[in-house]
Every structure is written in C-alpha cells, then in structure tokens.
C-alpha cells in the first residue's frame, strides 16, 4: 500500500527571525523585561550575533539591574560591527554600574562624540568623571551640559545643610512602617559624599556607584527571621551611611525624601531577611 506524502513544511528562517523580532520589539515597548530577556535569548540561540537582539537584551538586563550580564550583551553588540551611539552608551552605563569608572568614562565620551546632543551620554560621562581623581571640573561641565539639554531629567544637584538633612531624614522615617522606624531608632545615621569604589567592588556582584545608602555591619547568619519572637533579636547595623551626592540628584527635596524612604525600607528588610508583606507575620 502506498503511503501518503510526508510533509516537509517549515517556517523560513528569515520569517521566523522576523516574527521573533516583532515579539521582541512589542515586549520592549511594553516594558516586559523578563519577556524581552527570554525572547532575545531564543533569537540569539538561532542567530548568535544578531545586533538588535543583543542590544535589546542589554537594555532589558540593564532595566532589571543585572549590570554584569548587560555589560556582556552590550560588549558583544559593539564587537559585532563597532556599535552605534545607543549600544556604546549602553555599554558605558553597564560598565559604570560594574564600578569600572575609567572605562565607563572612555565609552561615554565616545557616545558623546557619536551623539553630542544626547543628554544621557553627557550625564553618564559626568557620573564617571566625578569619581576619577582630578576630573571634577570636567565632570561639572558635563553635568551642566546634560542639565541644559534636559533639565527635568537631569537636574543640578541639591545642596543641603546639616539641619536640612535632619529634616529630610525625619520626613523619610515618617513615611515608613512603625517597625521600620523603630529599627532606625537604634541605628545612627552618617552622611558621606560618595561610596568608596573598592568597597562597592568587594560585594558580589558589585554594588552600583549610585547606591543611595549602605549599612555597616552584617546580620547574624545563624538567626532565622521566622524563628525569632521580635525583629529586635536580629540585631542592628553599626550605622547607616547616606551618600549625599547620589541622593541629591533627585531634583527636589520631596523626591529625595521619597528616594531615601524607599532605600531605608530596602535596607531594613534586607537586614531582617524578609519581604515587606511578611512584616505582620513576624
């Protein structure tokens, strides 16, 4: 008996790539970053050096805070054909967040050369330069350039005196849950200029140079948050450091207070080792 024809139909590779790109662009437009990462990786499995997929993967990883993988994606994108202004800037940003500020400055300078009217490129260059010895004047010039181009997005930093910091800290604490306020009642605050890059690099993965706060000390790893009667049993940091330059880029005191409150909440829950929704159960 003759068998019927066997189907050998398959999607043309170019058509399949085009369909994946459509999904990828849609997910990017919607800000669905986990979907962007998944779609990019699937496309790159088929076409390892696809420039747009590499770039969008870098963008998504940057959005979710995975600086090291974002850097690898952008670097490969630039290696493919020398890169354009957007991919060079992405590489500069991810490199900066990985605490390699000298390389970030070089990359951001190239991004400025490629697109001199782009405020973000000037701002990233300024952020890198201000952390390099002897580059403060140049950093200020780049901050001013970004502020002139996009004053709402890149405002000049606030300048607060000590009494104003005390008021801002009090306002931030008032916005937090009572348990978090009580936690900080036992923790002294210290205001510093910028975090130390070597200290940031000592973490795995490195902490970003724009981190707003950092606690001194480590919780006891043998204490189980689920087994304590009160959160006080988990101890307290020696101090919490507020990094003035990073916080003061908020554009207004109200926004800075919001940023500080969010950072203080994150630090407290990281110390306790619980999620905010678990607070009532402790």
Coordinates of C-alpha atoms in Angstrom, one line a residue:
X1 CA 0.0 0.0 0.0
X2 CA 1.4 3.4 -1.0
X3 CA 1.8 5.8 1.9
X4 CA 0.7 9.4 1.6
X5 CA 3.2 12.2 1.1
X6 CA 5.2 13.2 4.1
X7 CA 5.0 16.9 4.9
X8 CA 8.4 18.7 4.9
X9 CA 6.9 22.2 5.6
X10 CA 8.8 24.5 7.9
X11 CA 9.0 28.2 8.6
X12 CA 11.5 30.1 6.5
X13 CA 14.4 31.1 8.9
X14 CA 14.2 34.8 7.9
X15 CA 10.4 34.7 8.5
X16 CA 11.0 33.1 11.9
X17 CA 13.6 35.7 12.8
X18 CA 11.2 38.5 11.7
X19 CA 8.4 37.0 13.9
X20 CA 10.7 36.8 16.9
X21 CA 11.8 40.4 16.3
X22 CA 8.2 41.6 16.3
X23 CA 7.6 39.9 19.6
X24 CA 10.8 41.3 21.0
X25 CA 10.0 44.9 19.9
X26 CA 6.5 44.6 21.3
X27 CA 7.8 43.3 24.7
X28 CA 10.3 46.1 24.8
X29 CA 7.7 48.8 24.1
X30 CA 5.6 47.4 26.9
X31 CA 8.5 47.2 29.3
X32 CA 8.0 43.5 29.8
X33 CA 11.7 43.0 30.6
X34 CA 11.6 39.3 31.5
X35 CA 9.9 38.5 28.3
X36 CA 12.5 40.6 26.4
X37 CA 15.3 38.6 28.0
X38 CA 13.6 35.3 27.1
X39 CA 12.8 36.3 23.5
X40 CA 16.3 37.8 23.0
X41 CA 18.0 34.7 24.2
X42 CA 15.8 32.4 22.0
X43 CA 16.6 34.6 18.9
X44 CA 20.3 34.6 19.8
X45 CA 20.3 30.8 20.1
X46 CA 19.4 30.8 16.4
X47 CA 21.4 33.9 15.3
X48 CA 24.2 34.4 17.9
X49 CA 25.3 37.8 16.7
X50 CA 22.0 39.4 15.8
X51 CA 22.7 43.1 16.6
X52 CA 19.2 44.2 17.6
X53 CA 18.7 41.2 19.8
X54 CA 22.0 41.8 21.6
X55 CA 21.1 45.4 22.1
X56 CA 17.6 44.8 23.4
X57 CA 18.9 42.0 25.7
X58 CA 21.4 44.6 27.1
X59 CA 18.6 47.1 27.6
X60 CA 16.4 44.6 29.4
X61 CA 19.2 43.4 31.6
X62 CA 20.0 47.0 32.5
X63 CA 16.4 47.6 33.4
X64 CA 16.3 44.6 35.8
X65 CA 19.7 45.6 37.4
X66 CA 21.8 42.8 36.1
X67 CA 24.8 45.0 35.3
X68 CA 27.3 42.3 34.5
X69 CA 25.2 40.4 32.0
X70 CA 24.0 43.7 30.5
X71 CA 27.7 44.6 30.0
X72 CA 28.4 41.3 28.3
X73 CA 25.5 41.8 25.9
X74 CA 26.3 45.3 25.0
X75 CA 30.0 44.5 24.6
X76 CA 29.2 41.7 22.1
X77 CA 26.8 44.1 20.3
X78 CA 29.7 46.6 19.9
X79 CA 32.1 43.9 18.9
X80 CA 29.8 42.9 16.0
X81 CA 30.2 46.0 13.9
X82 CA 31.8 48.7 16.1
X83 CA 28.5 49.7 17.7
X84 CA 26.3 52.7 17.3
X85 CA 25.7 55.5 19.8
X86 CA 22.9 53.7 21.6
X87 CA 24.9 50.5 22.1
X88 CA 28.0 52.4 23.1
X89 CA 26.1 54.3 25.7
X90 CA 24.5 51.1 27.0
X91 CA 28.0 49.6 27.4
X92 CA 29.1 52.8 29.2
X93 CA 26.2 52.6 31.6
X94 CA 26.6 49.0 32.4
X95 CA 30.3 49.3 32.8
X96 CA 29.8 52.3 35.2
X97 CA 27.4 50.2 37.3
X98 CA 30.1 47.5 37.5
X99 CA 32.3 50.1 39.1
X100 CA 34.8 50.3 36.2
X101 CA 34.6 54.1 36.0
X102 CA 37.7 54.8 34.0
X103 CA 36.5 52.5 31.2
X104 CA 33.0 53.9 31.5
X105 CA 34.3 57.4 31.1
X106 CA 36.0 56.4 27.8
X107 CA 32.9 54.7 26.5
X108 CA 30.6 57.6 27.5
X109 CA 33.0 60.1 25.8
X110 CA 32.7 58.0 22.6
X111 CA 28.9 58.1 23.0
X112 CA 29.0 61.9 23.3
X113 CA 31.2 62.1 20.2
X114 CA 28.7 59.9 18.3
X115 CA 25.7 61.8 19.5
X116 CA 26.7 65.2 21.0
X117 CA 23.1 66.4 21.6
X118 CA 22.2 63.4 23.8
X119 CA 21.8 64.5 27.4
X120 CA 22.1 61.0 28.9
X121 CA 25.5 60.5 27.3
X122 CA 26.8 63.7 28.9
X123 CA 25.3 62.7 32.3
X124 CA 26.9 59.2 32.3
X125 CA 30.2 60.8 31.3
X126 CA 29.8 63.2 34.2
X127 CA 29.0 60.4 36.7
X128 CA 32.1 58.5 35.7
X129 CA 34.4 61.6 35.7
X130 CA 33.4 62.8 39.1
X131 CA 34.7 59.5 40.6
X132 CA 38.1 59.9 38.9
X133 CA 40.9 61.9 40.6
X134 CA 41.4 65.4 39.2
X135 CA 38.3 65.3 36.9
X136 CA 35.8 67.3 38.9
X137 CA 35.9 70.4 36.7
X138 CA 35.2 68.3 33.6
X139 CA 32.5 66.4 35.4
X140 CA 30.8 69.6 36.4
X141 CA 30.9 70.8 32.8
X142 CA 29.2 67.6 31.6
X143 CA 26.6 67.7 34.4
X144 CA 25.8 71.3 33.2
X145 CA 25.5 70.2 29.6
X146 CA 23.1 67.4 30.5
X147 CA 21.0 69.8 32.7
X148 CA 20.8 72.4 29.9
X149 CA 19.6 69.7 27.4
X150 CA 17.1 68.0 29.7
X151 CA 16.6 69.9 32.9
X152 CA 13.7 67.8 34.2
X153 CA 15.5 64.5 33.7
X154 CA 19.0 65.7 34.7
X155 CA 18.5 68.5 37.3
X156 CA 21.5 70.1 39.0
X157 CA 22.1 68.6 42.5
X158 CA 20.5 69.9 45.6
X159 CA 22.7 71.4 48.3
X160 CA 21.5 70.7 51.8
X161 CA 23.0 72.0 55.1
X162 CA 23.1 69.8 58.2
X163 CA 19.7 70.9 59.7
X164 CA 18.1 70.3 56.3
X165 CA 19.4 66.8 56.2
X166 CA 18.0 66.1 59.7
X167 CA 14.5 67.3 58.5
X168 CA 14.8 65.2 55.3
X169 CA 15.7 62.1 57.3
X170 CA 12.8 62.7 59.7
X171 CA 10.4 63.0 56.9
X172 CA 11.7 59.8 55.2
X173 CA 11.3 57.9 58.5
X174 CA 7.7 59.2 59.0
X175 CA 6.8 57.6 55.6
X176 CA 7.9 54.1 56.9
X177 CA 6.1 51.5 58.8
X178 CA 6.3 51.8 62.6
X179 CA 8.5 48.7 62.8
X180 CA 11.0 50.2 60.3
X181 CA 11.0 53.5 62.2
X182 CA 11.8 51.7 65.4
X183 CA 14.6 49.8 63.7
X184 CA 16.3 53.1 62.7
X185 CA 15.7 54.5 66.2
X186 CA 18.6 52.1 67.2
X187 CA 20.8 52.9 64.2
X188 CA 23.0 56.1 63.9
X189 CA 23.0 57.9 60.5
X190 CA 26.1 59.2 58.9
X191 CA 26.2 61.4 55.8
X192 CA 29.1 60.9 53.4
X193 CA 29.9 62.3 49.9
X194 CA 30.1 59.2 47.7
X195 CA 30.6 55.5 48.3
X196 CA 34.1 54.1 48.0
X197 CA 34.6 52.2 44.8
X198 CA 36.8 49.5 46.3
X199 CA 34.1 48.8 48.9
X200 CA 31.5 48.5 46.2
X201 CA 33.6 46.1 44.3
X202 CA 34.1 43.9 47.4
X203 CA 30.4 42.8 47.1
X204 CA 29.4 40.0 44.7
X205 CA 28.1 41.2 42.4
X206 CA 29.5 44.8 42.8
X207 CA 27.1 47.4 44.1
X208 CA 26.4 50.3 41.8
X209 CA 28.3 53.6 42.4
X210 CA 24.9 55.4 42.6
X211 CA 23.8 53.4 45.6
X212 CA 21.9 55.9 47.9
X213 CA 22.6 54.2 51.3
X214 CA 24.7 51.4 52.8
X215 CA 24.6 49.8 56.2
X216 CA 27.7 49.0 58.2
X217 CA 27.7 45.5 59.7
X218 CA 26.2 42.1 58.8
X219 CA 23.3 40.3 60.3
X220 CA 24.0 37.1 62.2
X221 CA 23.7 34.3 59.6
X222 CA 22.7 31.8 62.2
X223 CA 19.5 33.7 63.2
X224 CA 16.3 32.6 61.4
X225 CA 13.8 35.5 60.9
X226 CA 11.0 33.0 61.1
X227 CA 12.1 31.7 64.5
X228 CA 12.5 35.0 66.4
X229 CA 9.9 36.5 68.7
X230 CA 10.7 40.1 67.7
X231 CA 12.7 41.6 64.9
X232 CA 15.0 43.2 67.5
X233 CA 16.5 39.8 68.1
X234 CA 18.0 40.0 64.6
X235 CA 20.3 42.9 65.8
X236 CA 21.1 46.2 64.3
X237 CA 23.7 47.7 61.9
X238 CA 26.5 49.7 63.4
X239 CA 25.4 52.7 61.3
X240 CA 23.7 53.6 58.1
X241 CA 25.5 55.8 55.6
X242 CA 23.7 58.2 53.3
X243 CA 25.6 59.2 50.2
X244 CA 24.8 62.8 49.7
X245 CA 25.7 63.3 46.0
X246 CA 23.7 60.3 44.9
X247 CA 20.6 61.3 46.9
X248 CA 20.8 65.0 46.0
X249 CA 20.4 64.3 42.2
X250 CA 16.7 63.8 42.8
X251 CA 15.8 67.3 41.6
X252 CA 13.7 68.3 44.6
X253 CA 13.7 67.7 48.4
X254 CA 10.3 65.9 48.1
X255 CA 11.6 63.5 45.6
X256 CA 14.8 63.0 47.6
X257 CA 12.8 62.2 50.7
X258 CA 10.8 59.6 48.7
X259 CA 14.0 58.0 47.4
X260 CA 15.6 58.0 50.9
X261 CA 12.4 56.4 52.4
X262 CA 12.5 53.6 49.7
X263 CA 16.2 53.0 50.3
X264 CA 15.8 52.9 54.1
X265 CA 12.9 50.4 53.7
X266 CA 15.0 48.2 51.4
X267 CA 18.0 48.2 53.8
X268 CA 15.8 47.3 56.8
X269 CA 14.1 44.4 55.1
X270 CA 17.4 43.2 53.6
X271 CA 18.8 43.2 57.2
X272 CA 15.9 41.2 58.5
X273 CA 15.9 38.8 55.6
X274 CA 12.1 39.1 55.0
X275 CA 9.8 40.7 52.4
X276 CA 7.7 43.7 53.4
X277 CA 4.5 41.6 53.1
X278 CA 5.9 39.2 55.8
X279 CA 6.2 42.0 58.4
X280 CA 2.9 41.4 60.1
X281 CA 3.8 37.7 60.5
X282 CA 7.0 38.3 62.5

